[in-house]
Short mmCIF file of C-alpha atoms and ligand atoms in Angstrom, two decimals:
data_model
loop_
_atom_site.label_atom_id
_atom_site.label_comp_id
_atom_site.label_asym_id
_atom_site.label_seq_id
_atom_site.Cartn_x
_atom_site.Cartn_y
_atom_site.Cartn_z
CA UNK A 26 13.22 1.83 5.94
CA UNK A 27 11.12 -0.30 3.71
CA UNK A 28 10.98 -4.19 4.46
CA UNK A 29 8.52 -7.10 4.44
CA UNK A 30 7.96 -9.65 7.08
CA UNK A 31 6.43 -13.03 6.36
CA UNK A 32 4.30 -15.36 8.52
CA UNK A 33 2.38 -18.55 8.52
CA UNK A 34 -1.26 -17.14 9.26
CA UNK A 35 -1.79 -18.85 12.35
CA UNK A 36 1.48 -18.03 14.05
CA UNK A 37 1.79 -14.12 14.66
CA UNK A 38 4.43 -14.82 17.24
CA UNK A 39 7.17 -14.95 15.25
CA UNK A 40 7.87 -14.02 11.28
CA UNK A 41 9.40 -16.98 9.44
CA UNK A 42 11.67 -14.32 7.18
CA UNK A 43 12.06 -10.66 7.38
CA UNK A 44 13.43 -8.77 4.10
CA UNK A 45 14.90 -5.67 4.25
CA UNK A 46 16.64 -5.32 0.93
CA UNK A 47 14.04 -3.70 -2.00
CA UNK A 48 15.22 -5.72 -4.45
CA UNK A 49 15.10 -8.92 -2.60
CA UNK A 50 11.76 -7.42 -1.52
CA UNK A 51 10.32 -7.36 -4.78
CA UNK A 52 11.28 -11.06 -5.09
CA UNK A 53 9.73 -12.38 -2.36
CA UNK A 54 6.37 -10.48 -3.30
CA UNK A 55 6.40 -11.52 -7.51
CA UNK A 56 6.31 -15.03 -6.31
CA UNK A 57 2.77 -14.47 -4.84
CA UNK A 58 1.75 -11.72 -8.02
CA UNK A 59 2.64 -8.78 -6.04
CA UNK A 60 4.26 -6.04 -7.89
CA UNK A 61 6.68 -4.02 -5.68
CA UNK A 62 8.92 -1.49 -7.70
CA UNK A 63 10.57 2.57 -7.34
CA UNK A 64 9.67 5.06 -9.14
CA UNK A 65 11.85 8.46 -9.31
CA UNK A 66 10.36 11.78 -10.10
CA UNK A 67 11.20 13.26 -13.50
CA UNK A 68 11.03 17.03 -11.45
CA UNK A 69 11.68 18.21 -8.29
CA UNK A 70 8.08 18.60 -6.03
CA UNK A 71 7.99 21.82 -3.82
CA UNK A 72 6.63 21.61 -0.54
CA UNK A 73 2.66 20.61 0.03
CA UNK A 74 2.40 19.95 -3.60
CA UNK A 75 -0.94 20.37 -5.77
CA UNK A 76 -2.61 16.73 -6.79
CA UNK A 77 -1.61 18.34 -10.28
CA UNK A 78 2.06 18.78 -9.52
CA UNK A 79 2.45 15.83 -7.56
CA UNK A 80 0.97 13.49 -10.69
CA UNK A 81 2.55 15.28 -13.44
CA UNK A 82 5.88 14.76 -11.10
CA UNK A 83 5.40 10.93 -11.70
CA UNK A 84 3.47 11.30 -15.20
CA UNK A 85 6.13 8.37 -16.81
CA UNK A 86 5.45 5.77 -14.70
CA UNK A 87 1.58 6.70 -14.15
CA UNK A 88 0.87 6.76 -18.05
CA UNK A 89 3.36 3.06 -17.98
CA UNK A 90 1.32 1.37 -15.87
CA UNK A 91 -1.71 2.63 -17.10
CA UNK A 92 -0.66 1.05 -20.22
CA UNK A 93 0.14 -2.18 -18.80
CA UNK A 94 -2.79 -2.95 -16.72
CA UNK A 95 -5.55 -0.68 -18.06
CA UNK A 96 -6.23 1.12 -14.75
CA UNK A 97 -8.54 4.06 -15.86
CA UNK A 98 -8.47 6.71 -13.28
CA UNK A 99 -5.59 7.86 -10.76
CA UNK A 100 -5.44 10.64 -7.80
CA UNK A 101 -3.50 11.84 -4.95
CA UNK A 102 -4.26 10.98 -1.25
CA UNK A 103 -2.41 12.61 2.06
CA UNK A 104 -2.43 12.59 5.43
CA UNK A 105 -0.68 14.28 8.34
CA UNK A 106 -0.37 13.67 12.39
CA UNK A 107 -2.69 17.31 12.99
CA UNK A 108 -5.04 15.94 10.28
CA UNK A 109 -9.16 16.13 12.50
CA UNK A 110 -9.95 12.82 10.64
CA UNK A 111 -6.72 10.66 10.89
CA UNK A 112 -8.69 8.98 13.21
CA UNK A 113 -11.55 7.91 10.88
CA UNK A 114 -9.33 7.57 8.11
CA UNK A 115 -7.23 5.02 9.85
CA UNK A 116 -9.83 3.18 10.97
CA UNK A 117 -11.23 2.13 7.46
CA UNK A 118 -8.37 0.28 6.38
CA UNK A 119 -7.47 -1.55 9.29
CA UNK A 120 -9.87 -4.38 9.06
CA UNK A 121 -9.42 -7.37 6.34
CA UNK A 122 -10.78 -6.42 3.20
CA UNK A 123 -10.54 -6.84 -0.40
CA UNK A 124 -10.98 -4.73 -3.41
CA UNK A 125 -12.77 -5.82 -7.28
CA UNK A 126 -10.02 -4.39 -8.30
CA UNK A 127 -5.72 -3.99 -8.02
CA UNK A 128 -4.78 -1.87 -5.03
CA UNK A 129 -2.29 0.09 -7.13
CA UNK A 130 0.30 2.79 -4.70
CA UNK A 131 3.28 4.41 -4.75
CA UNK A 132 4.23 6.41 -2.18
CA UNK A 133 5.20 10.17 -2.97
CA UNK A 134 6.35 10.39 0.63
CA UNK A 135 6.10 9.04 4.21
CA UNK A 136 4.81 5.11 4.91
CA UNK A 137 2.09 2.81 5.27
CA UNK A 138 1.91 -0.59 6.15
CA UNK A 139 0.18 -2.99 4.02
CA UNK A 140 -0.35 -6.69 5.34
CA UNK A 141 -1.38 -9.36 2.32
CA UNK A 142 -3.35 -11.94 3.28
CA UNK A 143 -2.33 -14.67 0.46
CA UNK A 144 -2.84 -18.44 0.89
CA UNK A 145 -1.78 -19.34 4.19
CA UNK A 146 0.75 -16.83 4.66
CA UNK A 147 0.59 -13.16 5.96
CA UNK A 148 3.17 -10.30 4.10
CA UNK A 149 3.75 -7.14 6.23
CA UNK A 150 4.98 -4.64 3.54
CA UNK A 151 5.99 -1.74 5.32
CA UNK A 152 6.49 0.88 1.66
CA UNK A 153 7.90 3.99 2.09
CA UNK A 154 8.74 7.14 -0.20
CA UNK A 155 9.59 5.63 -3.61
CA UNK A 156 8.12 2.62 -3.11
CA UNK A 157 5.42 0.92 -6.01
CA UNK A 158 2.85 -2.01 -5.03
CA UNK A 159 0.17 -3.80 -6.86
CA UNK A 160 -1.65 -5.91 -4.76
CA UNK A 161 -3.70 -7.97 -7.19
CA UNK A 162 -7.66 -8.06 -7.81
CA UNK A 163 -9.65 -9.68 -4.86
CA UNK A 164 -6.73 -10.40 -2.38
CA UNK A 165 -7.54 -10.46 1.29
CA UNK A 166 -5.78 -7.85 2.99
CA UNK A 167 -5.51 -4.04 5.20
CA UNK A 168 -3.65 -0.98 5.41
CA UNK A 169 -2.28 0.69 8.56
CA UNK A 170 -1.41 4.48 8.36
CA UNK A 171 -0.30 4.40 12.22
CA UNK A 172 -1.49 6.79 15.11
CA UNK A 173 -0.08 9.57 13.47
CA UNK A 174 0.27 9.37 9.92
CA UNK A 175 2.20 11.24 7.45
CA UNK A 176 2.04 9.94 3.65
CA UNK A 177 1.25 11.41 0.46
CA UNK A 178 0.31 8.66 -1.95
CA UNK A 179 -0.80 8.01 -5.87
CA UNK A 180 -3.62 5.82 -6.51
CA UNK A 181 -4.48 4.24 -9.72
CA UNK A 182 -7.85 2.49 -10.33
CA UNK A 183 -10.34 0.55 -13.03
CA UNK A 184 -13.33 1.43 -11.37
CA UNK A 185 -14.65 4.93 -11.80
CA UNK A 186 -16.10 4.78 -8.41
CA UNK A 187 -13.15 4.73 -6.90
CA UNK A 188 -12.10 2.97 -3.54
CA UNK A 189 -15.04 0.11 -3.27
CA UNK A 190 -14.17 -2.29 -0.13
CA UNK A 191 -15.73 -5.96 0.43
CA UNK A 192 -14.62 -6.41 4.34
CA UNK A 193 -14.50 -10.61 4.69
CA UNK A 194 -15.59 -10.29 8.50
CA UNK A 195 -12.27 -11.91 9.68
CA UNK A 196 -10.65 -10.26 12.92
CA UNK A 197 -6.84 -11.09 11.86
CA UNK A 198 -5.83 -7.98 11.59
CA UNK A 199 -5.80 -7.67 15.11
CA UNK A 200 -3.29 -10.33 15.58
CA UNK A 201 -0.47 -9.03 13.21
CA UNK A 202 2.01 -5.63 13.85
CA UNK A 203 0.32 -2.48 13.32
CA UNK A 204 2.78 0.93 12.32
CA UNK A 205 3.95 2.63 15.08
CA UNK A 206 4.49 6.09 14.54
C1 LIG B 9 -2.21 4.52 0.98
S1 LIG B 9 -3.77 4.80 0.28
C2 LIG B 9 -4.92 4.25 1.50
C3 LIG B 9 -4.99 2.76 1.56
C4 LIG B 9 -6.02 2.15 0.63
O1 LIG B 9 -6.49 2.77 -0.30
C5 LIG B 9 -6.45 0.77 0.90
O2 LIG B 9 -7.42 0.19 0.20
C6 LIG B 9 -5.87 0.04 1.84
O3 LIG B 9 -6.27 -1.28 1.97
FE1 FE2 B 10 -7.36 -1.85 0.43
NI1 NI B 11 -5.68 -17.72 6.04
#
């Protein structure tokens, strides 16, 4: 149930392509320096896993991509419909905002919907469990965990402080989809 929609940025109305194959997916998105990729667990993950289990789960691909790109630190994020903050925690990524850094996830389970803001052109990536993106260093963009969200998801970073947001003060986020679940 992954796919990506693409717009101009001034027309909302109406996506000019909508991808719902991965690996045509992940095309679409390395044109514009977007990783998108699956990982698969090298063991099985019990119910409500520890941070511990769930990262030495994925340990391969973690310690690869730390490789690659140098990110430093990683951790383990979740969320679920009965959470008392889903409320607060979906409000602080809804707004356009970029990071210093790569916003590096893969989703362990359940979905979230990013939306790139890149050049004139707005990418709706809507990742789900399996799913790998890189969204490179300074790009404009926001996150949508939905009404009631349910995702666990792996976060890799450079900076040791963590999740640092610059917010560019532009309202388009509230012209494109937001999830619905
Ligand atoms: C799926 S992790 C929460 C989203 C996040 O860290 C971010 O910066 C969204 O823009
Ligand atoms: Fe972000
Ligand atoms: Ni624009």
């Amino acid at each position: 149930m992954s796919n990506l929609k693409i717009y101009r940025d001034g027309h909302p109305e109406s996506p000019e392509m909508i991808v719902n194959d991965k690996l045509a997916m992940a095309e679409e998105l390395n044109k514009v320096g977007v990783r998108y990729e699956q990982w698969d667990a090298n063991a099985e993950l019990a119910d409500q896993p520890t941070q511990e289990q769930v990262i030495e789960a994925y340990k391969d691909d973690i310690e690869r991509l730390m490789r690659e790109e140098g990110y430093q630190t990683v951790d383990v994020v979740s969320m679920t419909p009965d959470h008392p903050q889903k409320d607060a925690a979906r409000v602080k990524f809804l707004d356009e905002h970029r990071h210093g850094e790569d916003e590096v996830r893969f989703f362990v389970d359940g979905q979230g919907l990013f939306t790139l803001h890149i050049g004139e052109r707005v990418y709706e990536v809507l990742c789900s469990k399996g799913d790998l993106i890189s969204v490179p260093a300074n790009t404009p963009h926001w996150f949508d965990m939905g009404p009631n969200p349910r995702f666990t998801a792996i976060r890799l970073f450079n900076n040791p402080d963590g999740w640092v947001a610059h917010f560019t003060g532009d309202d388009i986020a509230l012209r494109f989809n937001r999830l619905e679940n």
